[in-house]
Short mmCIF file of C-alpha atoms in Angstrom, two decimals:
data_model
loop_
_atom_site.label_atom_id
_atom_site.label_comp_id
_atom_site.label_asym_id
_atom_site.label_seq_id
_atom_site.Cartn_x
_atom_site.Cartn_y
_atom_site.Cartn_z
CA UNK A 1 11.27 -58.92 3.51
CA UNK A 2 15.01 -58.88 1.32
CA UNK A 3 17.95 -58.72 3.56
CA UNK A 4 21.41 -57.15 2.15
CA UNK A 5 24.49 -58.27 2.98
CA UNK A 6 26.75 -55.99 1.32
CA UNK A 7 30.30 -54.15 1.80
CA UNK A 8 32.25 -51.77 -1.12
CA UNK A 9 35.49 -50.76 -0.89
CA UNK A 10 38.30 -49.48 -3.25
CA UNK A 11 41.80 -48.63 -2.67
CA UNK A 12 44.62 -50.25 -3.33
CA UNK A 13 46.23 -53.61 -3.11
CA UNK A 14 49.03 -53.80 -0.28
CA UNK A 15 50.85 -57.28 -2.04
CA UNK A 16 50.36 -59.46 -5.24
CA UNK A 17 47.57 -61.87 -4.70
CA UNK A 18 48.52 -65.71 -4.33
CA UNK A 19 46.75 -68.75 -5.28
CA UNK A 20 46.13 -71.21 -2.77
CA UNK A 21 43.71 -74.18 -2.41
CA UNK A 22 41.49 -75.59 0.21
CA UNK A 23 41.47 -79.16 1.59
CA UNK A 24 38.72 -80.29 -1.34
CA UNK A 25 40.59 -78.41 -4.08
CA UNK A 26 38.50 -75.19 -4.26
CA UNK A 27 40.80 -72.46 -5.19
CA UNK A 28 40.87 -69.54 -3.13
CA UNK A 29 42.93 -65.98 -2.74
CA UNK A 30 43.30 -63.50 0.39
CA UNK A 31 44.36 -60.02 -0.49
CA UNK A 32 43.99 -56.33 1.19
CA UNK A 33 43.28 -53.19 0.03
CA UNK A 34 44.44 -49.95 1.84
CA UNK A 35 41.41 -47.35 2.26
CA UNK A 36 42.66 -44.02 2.99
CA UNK A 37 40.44 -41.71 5.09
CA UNK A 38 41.02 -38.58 6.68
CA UNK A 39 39.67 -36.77 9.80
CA UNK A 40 40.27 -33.92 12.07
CA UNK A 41 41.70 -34.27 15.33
CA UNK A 42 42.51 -30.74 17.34
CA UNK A 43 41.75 -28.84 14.47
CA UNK A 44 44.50 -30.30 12.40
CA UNK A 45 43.04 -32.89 9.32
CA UNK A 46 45.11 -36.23 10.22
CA UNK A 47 45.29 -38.86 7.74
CA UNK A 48 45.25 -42.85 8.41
CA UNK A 49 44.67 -46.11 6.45
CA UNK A 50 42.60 -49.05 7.03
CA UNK A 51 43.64 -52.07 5.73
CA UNK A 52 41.12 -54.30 4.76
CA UNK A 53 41.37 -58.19 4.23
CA UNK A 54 39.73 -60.14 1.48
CA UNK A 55 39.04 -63.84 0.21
CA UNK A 56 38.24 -64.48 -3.33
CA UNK A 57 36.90 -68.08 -4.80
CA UNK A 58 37.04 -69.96 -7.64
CA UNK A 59 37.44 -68.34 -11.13
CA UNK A 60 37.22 -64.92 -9.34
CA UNK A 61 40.29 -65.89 -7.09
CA UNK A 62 42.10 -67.18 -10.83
CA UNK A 63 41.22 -63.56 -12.13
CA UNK A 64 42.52 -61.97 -9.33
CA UNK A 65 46.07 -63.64 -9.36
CA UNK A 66 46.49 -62.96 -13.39
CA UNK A 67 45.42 -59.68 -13.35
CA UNK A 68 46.28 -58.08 -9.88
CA UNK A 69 49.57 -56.68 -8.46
CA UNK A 70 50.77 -54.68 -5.32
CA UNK A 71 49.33 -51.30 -5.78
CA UNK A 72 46.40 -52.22 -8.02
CA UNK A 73 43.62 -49.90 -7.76
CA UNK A 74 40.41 -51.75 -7.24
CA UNK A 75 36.66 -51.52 -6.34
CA UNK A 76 35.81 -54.58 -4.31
CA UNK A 77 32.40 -55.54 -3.62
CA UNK A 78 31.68 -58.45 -0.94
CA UNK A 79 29.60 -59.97 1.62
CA UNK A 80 30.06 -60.83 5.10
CA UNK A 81 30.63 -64.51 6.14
CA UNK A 82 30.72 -64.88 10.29
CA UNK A 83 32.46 -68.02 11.50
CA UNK A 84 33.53 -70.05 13.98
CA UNK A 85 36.22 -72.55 14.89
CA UNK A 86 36.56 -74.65 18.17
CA UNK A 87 34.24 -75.39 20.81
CA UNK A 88 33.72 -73.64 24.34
CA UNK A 89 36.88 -71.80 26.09
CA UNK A 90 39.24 -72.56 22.73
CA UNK A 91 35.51 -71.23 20.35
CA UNK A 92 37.18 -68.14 18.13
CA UNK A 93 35.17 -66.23 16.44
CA UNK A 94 35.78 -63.87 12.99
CA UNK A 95 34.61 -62.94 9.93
CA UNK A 96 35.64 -63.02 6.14
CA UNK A 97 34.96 -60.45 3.73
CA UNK A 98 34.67 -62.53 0.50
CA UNK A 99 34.63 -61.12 -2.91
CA UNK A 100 31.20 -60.87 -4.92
CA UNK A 101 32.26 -58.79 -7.50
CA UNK A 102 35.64 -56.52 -8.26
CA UNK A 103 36.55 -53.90 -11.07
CA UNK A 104 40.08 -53.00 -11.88
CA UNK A 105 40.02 -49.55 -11.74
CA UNK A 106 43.80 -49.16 -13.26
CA UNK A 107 43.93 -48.71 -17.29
CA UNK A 108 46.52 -51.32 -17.63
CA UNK A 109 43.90 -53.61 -16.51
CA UNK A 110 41.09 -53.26 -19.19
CA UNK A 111 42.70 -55.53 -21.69
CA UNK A 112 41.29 -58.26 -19.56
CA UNK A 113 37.84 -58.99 -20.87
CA UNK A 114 34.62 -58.81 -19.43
CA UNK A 115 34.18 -62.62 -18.60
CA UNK A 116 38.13 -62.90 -17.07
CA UNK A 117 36.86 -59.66 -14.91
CA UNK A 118 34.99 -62.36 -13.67
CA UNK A 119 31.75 -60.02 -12.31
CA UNK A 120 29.56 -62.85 -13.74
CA UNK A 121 28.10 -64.65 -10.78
CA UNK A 122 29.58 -68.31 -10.89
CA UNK A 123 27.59 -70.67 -13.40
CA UNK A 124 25.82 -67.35 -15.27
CA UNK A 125 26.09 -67.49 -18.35
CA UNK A 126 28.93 -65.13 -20.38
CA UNK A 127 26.71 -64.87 -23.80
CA UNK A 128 25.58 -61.60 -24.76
CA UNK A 129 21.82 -61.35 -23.60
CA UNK A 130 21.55 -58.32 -26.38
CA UNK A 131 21.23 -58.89 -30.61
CA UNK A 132 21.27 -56.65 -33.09
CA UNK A 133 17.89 -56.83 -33.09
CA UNK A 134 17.13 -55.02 -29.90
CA UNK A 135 19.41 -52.27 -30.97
CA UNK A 136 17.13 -49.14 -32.14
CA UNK A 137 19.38 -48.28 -34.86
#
């Protein structure tokens, strides 16, 4: 049987994305994006935002410096990565929400093209999979 490890969120960026780098050179990015939600508490509709953190690798963390800014609106699709640091008494546990997939959801964004957008898994390849031959007209 599949599993799914899936989360989707969109909102919008709380700060301009930064580039940093791990020990062995991998680049990496941690942003957030503010979800608004709404509910009603004694009758009255109260409104609240979550804030949720994100960690981009690679070419997608590149894409996400160049393009992003604070307020960017954004659909971010990720997976959930549990870990673990320490041992016994000093153990901490967390998880990482890191980016799969994201679409700039802003106009001023769509001058980036499809391959900088970067929702290519890493090492697919960019070429157009369609000719003109399999067009019907």
């Amino acid at each position: 049987m599949r599993s799914k490890n899936t989360a989707l969120h969109i909102g919008h960026l709380g700060k301009k994305p930064e580039l940093k780098f791990t020990p062995n050179g991998t680049e990496y990015s941690r942003f957030s994006v503010a979800c608004n939600y709404s509910f009603k508490q004694d009758g009255e509709w109260v409104n609240g935002v979550d804030w949720i953190p994100f960690i981009a690798y690679g070419p997608l963390a590149e894409t996400v410096v160049k393009y992003l800014d604070k307020g960017s609106h954004v659909s971010v699709d990720s997976r959930i990565k549990p870990w673990k640091s320490g041992e016994g008494k000093n153990a901490r546990y967390g998880m990482d929400l890191v980016v799969t997939d994201i679409l700039f959801l802003d106009a001023k964004n769509q001058a980036a093209s499809p391959e900088e957008v970067a929702h290519v898994p890493a090492g697919a390849s960019t070429e157009a999979a369609i000719t003109d031959d399999d067009i019907p007209f």
